[in-house]
PDB file of N, CA, C and O in Angstrom:
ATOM      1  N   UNK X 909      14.959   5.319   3.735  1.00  0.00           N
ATOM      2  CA  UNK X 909      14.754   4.344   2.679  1.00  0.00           C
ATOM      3  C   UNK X 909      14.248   3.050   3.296  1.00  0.00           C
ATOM      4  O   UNK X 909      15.051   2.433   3.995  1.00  0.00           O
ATOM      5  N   UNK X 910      13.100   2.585   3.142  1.00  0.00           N
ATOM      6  CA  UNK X 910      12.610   1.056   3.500  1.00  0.00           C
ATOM      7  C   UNK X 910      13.091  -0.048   2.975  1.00  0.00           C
ATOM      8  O   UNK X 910      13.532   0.195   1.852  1.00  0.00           O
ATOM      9  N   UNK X 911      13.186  -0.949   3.220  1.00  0.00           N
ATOM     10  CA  UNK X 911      13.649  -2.093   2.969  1.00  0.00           C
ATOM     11  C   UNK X 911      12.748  -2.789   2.503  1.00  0.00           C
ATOM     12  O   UNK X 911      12.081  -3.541   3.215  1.00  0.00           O
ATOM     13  N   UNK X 912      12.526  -2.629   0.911  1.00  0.00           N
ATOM     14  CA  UNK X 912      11.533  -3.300   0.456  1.00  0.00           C
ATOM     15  C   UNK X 912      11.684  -4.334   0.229  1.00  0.00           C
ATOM     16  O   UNK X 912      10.692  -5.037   0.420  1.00  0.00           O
ATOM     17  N   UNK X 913      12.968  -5.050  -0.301  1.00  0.00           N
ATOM     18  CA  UNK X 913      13.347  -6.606  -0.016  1.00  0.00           C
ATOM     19  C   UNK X 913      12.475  -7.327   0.934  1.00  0.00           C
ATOM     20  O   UNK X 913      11.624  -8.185   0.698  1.00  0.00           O
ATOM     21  N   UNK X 914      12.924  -6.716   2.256  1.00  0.00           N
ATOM     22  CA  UNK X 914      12.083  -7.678   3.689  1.00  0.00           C
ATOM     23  C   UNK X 914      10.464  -7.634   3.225  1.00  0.00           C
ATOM     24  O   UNK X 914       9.676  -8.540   2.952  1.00  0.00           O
ATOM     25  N   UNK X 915      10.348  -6.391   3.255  1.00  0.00           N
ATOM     26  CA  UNK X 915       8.363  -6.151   2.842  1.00  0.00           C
ATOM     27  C   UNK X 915       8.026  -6.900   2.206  1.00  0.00           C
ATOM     28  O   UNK X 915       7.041  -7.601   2.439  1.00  0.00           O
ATOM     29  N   UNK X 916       8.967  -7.002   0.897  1.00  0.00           N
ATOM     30  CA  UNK X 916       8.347  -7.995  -0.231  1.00  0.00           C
ATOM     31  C   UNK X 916       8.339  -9.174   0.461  1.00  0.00           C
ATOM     32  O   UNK X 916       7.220  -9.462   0.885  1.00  0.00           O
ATOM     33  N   UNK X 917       9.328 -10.063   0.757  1.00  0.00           N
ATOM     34  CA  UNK X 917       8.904 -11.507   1.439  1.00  0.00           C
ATOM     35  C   UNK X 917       8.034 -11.470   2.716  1.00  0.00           C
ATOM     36  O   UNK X 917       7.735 -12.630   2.999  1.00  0.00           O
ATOM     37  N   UNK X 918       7.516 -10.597   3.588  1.00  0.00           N
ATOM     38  CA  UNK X 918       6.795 -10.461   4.482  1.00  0.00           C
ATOM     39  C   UNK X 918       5.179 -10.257   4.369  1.00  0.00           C
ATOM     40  O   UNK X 918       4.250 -10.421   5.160  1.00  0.00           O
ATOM     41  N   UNK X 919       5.292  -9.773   2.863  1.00  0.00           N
ATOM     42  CA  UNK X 919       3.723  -9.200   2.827  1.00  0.00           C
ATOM     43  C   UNK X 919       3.232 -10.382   2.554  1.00  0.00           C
ATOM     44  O   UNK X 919       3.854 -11.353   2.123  1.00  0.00           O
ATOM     45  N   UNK X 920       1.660 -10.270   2.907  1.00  0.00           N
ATOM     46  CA  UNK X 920       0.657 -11.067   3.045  1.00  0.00           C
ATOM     47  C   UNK X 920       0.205 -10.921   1.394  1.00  0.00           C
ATOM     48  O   UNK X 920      -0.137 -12.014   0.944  1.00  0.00           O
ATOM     49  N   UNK X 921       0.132  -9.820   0.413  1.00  0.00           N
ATOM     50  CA  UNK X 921      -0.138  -9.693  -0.777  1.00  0.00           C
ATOM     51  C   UNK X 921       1.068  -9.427  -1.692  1.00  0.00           C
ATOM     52  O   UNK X 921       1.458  -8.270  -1.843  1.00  0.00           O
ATOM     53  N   UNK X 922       1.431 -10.048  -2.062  1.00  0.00           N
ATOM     54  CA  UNK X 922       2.314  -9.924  -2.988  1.00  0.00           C
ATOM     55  C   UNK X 922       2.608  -8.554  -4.474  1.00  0.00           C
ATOM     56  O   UNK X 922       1.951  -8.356  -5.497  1.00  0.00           O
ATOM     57  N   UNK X 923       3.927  -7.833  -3.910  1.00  0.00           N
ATOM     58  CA  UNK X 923       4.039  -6.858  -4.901  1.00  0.00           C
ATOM     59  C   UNK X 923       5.165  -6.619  -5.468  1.00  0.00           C
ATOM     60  O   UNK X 923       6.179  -7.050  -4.919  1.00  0.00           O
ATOM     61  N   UNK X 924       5.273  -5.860  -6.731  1.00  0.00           N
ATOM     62  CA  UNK X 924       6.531  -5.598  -7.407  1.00  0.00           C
ATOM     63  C   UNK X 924       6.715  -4.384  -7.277  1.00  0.00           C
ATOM     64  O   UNK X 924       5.722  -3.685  -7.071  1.00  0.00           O
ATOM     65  N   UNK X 925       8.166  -3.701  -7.365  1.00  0.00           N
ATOM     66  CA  UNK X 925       8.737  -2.567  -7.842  1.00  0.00           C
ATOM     67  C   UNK X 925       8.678  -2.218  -8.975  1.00  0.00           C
ATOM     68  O   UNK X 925       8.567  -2.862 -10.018  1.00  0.00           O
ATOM     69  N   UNK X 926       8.771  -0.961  -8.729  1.00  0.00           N
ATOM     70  CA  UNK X 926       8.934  -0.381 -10.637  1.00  0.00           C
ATOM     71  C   UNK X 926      10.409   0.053 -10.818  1.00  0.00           C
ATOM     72  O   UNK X 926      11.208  -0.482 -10.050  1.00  0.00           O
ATOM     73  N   UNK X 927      11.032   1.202 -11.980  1.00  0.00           N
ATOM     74  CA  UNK X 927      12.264   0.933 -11.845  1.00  0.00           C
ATOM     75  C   UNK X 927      12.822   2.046 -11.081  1.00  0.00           C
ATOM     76  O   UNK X 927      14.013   2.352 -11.039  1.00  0.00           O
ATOM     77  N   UNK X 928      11.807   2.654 -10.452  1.00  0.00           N
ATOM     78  CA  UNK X 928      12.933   3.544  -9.202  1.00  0.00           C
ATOM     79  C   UNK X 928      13.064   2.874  -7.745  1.00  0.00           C
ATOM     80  O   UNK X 928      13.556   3.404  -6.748  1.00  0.00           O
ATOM     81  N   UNK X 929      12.457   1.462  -7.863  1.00  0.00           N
ATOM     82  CA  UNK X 929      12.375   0.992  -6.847  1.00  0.00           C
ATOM     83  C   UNK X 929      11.238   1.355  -5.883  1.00  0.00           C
ATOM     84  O   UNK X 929      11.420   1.196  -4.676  1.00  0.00           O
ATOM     85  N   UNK X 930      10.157   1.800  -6.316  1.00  0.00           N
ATOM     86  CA  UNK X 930       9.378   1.676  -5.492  1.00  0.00           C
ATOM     87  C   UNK X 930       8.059   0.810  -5.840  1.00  0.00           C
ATOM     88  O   UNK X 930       7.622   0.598  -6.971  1.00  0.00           O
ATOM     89  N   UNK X 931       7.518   0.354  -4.603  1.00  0.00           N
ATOM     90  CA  UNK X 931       6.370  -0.436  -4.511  1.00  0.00           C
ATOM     91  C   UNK X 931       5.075  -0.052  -5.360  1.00  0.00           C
ATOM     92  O   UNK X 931       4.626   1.091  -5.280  1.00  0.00           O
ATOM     93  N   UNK X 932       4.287  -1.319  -6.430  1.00  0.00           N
ATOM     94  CA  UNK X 932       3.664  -0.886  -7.033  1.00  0.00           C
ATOM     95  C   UNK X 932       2.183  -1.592  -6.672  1.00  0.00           C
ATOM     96  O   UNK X 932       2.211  -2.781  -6.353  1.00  0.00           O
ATOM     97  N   UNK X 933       0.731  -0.809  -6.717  1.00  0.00           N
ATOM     98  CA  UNK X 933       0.178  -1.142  -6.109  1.00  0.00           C
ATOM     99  C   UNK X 933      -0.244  -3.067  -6.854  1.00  0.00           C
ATOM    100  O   UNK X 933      -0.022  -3.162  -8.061  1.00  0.00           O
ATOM    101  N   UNK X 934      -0.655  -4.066  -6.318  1.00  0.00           N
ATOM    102  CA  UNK X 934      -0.670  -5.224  -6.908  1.00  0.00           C
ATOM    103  C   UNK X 934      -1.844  -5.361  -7.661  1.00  0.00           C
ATOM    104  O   UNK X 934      -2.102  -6.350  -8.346  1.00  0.00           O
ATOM    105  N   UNK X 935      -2.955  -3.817  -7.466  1.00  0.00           N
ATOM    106  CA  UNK X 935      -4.191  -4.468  -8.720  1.00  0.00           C
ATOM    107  C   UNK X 935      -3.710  -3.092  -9.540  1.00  0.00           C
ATOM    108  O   UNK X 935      -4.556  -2.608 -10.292  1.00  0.00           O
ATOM    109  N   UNK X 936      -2.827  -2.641  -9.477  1.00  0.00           N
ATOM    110  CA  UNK X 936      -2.866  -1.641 -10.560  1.00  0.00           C
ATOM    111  C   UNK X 936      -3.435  -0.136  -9.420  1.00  0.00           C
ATOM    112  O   UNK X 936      -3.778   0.131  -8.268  1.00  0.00           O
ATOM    113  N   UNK X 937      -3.153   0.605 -11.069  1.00  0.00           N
ATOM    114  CA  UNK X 937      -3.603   2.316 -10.117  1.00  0.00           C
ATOM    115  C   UNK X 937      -4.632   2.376  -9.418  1.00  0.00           C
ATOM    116  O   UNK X 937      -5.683   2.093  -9.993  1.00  0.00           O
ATOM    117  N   UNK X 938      -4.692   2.767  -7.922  1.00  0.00           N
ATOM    118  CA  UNK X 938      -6.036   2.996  -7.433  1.00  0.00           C
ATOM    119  C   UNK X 938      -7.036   4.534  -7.877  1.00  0.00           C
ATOM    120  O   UNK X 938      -8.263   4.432  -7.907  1.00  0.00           O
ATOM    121  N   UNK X 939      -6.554   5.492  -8.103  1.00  0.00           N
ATOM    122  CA  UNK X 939      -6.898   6.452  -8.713  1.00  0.00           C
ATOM    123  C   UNK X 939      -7.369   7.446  -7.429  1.00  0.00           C
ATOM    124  O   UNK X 939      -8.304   8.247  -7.408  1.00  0.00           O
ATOM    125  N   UNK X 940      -6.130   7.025  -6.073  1.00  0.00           N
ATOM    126  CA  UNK X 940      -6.400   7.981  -5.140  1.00  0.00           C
ATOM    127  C   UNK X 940      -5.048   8.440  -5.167  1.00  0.00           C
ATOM    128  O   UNK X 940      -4.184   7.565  -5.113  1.00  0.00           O
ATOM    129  N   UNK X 941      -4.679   9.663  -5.240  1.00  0.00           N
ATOM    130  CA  UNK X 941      -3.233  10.138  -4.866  1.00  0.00           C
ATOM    131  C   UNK X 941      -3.174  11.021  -3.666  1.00  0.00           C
ATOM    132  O   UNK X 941      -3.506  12.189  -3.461  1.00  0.00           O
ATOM    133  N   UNK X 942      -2.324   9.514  -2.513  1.00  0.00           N
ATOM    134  CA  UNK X 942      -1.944   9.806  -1.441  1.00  0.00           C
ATOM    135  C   UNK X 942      -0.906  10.485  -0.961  1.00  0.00           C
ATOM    136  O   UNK X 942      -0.734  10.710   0.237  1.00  0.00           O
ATOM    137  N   UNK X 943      -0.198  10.829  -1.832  1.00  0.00           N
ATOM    138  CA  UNK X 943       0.567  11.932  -1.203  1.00  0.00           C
ATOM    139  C   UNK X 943       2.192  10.889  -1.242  1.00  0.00           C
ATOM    140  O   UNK X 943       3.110  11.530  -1.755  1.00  0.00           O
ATOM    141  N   UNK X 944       2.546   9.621  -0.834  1.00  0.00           N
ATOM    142  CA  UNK X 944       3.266   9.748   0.066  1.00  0.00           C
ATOM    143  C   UNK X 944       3.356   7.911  -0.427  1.00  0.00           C
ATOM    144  O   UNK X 944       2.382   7.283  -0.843  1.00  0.00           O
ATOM    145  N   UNK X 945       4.578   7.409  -0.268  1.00  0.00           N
ATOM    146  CA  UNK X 945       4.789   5.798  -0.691  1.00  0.00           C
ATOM    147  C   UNK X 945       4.776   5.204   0.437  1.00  0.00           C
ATOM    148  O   UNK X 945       4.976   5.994   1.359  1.00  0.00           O
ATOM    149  N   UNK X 946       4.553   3.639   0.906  1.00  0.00           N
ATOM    150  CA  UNK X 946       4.262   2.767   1.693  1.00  0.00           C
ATOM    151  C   UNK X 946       2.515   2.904   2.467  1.00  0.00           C
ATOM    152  O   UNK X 946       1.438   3.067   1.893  1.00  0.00           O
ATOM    153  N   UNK X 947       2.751   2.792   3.616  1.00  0.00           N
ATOM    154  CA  UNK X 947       1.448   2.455   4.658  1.00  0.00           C
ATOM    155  C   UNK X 947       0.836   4.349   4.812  1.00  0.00           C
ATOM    156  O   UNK X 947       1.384   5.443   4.951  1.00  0.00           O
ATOM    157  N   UNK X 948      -0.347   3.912   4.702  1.00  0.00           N
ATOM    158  CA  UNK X 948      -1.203   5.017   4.749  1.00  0.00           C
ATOM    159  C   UNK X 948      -2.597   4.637   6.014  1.00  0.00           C
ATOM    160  O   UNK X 948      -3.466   3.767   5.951  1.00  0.00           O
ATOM    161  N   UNK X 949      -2.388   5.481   6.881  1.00  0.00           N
ATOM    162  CA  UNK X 949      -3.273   5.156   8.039  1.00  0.00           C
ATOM    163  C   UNK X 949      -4.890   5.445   7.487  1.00  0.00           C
ATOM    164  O   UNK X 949      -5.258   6.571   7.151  1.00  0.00           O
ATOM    165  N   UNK X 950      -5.682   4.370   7.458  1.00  0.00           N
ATOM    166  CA  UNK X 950      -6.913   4.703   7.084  1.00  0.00           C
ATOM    167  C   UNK X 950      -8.010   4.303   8.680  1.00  0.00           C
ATOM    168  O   UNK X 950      -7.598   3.691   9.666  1.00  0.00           O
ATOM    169  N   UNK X 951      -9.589   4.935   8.468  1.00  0.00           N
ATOM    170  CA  UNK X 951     -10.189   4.723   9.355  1.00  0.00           C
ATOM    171  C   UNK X 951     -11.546   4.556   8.420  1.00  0.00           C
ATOM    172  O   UNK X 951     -11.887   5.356   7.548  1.00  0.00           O
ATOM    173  N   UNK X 952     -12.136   3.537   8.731  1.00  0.00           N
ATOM    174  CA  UNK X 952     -14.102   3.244   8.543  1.00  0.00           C
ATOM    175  C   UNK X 952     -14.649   3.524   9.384  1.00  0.00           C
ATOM    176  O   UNK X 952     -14.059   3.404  10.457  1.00  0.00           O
ATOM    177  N   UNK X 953     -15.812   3.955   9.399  1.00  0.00           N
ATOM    178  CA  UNK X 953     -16.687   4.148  10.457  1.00  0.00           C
ATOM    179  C   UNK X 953     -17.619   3.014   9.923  1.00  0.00           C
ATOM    180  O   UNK X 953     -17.789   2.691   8.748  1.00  0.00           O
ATOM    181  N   UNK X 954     -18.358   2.318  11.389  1.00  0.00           N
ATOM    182  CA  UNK X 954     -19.154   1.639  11.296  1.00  0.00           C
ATOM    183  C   UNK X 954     -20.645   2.496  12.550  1.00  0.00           C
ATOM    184  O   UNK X 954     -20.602   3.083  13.631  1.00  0.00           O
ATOM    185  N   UNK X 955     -21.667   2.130  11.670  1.00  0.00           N
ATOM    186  CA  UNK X 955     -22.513   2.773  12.275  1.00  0.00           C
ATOM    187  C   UNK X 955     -23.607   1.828  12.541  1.00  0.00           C
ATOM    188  O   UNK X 955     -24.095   1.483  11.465  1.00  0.00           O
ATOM    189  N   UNK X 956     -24.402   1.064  13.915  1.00  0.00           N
ATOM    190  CA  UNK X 956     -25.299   0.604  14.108  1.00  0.00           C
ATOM    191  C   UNK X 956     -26.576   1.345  14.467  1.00  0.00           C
ATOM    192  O   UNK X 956     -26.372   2.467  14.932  1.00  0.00           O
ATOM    193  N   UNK X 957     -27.875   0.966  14.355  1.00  0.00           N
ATOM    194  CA  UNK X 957     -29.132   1.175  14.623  1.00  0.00           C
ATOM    195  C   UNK X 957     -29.573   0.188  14.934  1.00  0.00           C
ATOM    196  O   UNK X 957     -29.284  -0.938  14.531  1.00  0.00           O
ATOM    197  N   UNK X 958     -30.363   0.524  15.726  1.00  0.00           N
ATOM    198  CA  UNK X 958     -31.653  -0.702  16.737  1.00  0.00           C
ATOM    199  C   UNK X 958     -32.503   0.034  17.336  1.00  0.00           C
ATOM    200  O   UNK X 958     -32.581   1.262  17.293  1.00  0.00           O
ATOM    201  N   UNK X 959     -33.498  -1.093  18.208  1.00  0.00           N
ATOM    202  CA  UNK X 959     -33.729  -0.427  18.978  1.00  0.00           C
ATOM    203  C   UNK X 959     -34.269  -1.146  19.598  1.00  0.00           C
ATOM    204  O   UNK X 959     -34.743  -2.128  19.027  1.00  0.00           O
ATOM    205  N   UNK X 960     -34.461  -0.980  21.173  1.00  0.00           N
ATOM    206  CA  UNK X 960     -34.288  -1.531  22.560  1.00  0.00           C
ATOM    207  C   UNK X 960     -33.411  -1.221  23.470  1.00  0.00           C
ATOM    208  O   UNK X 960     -33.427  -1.789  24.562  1.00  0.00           O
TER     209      UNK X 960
END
């Protein structure tokens, strides 16, 4: 169980619980279902071109 108390005063974006106590996203549904509540490891790729 996380300690969403601390999270809540720690986060940089501000969020509420719902009433099972868990974290709700702060713009509303993203319409990706991750599986799984809190931090989700994501990766971007960045891709350059040039030339020289």
């Amino acid at each position: 169980m996380s300690d969403w108390s601390q999270r809540q005063a720690t986060a940089l974006v501000p969020f509420q619980l719902d009433a099972r106590g868990w974290p709700l996203h702060p713009h509303g549904r993203t319409g990706r279902n991750l599986g799984k509540w809190g931090g989700n490891a994501a990766a971007d790729p960045i891709v350059v071109a040039g030339s020289g």
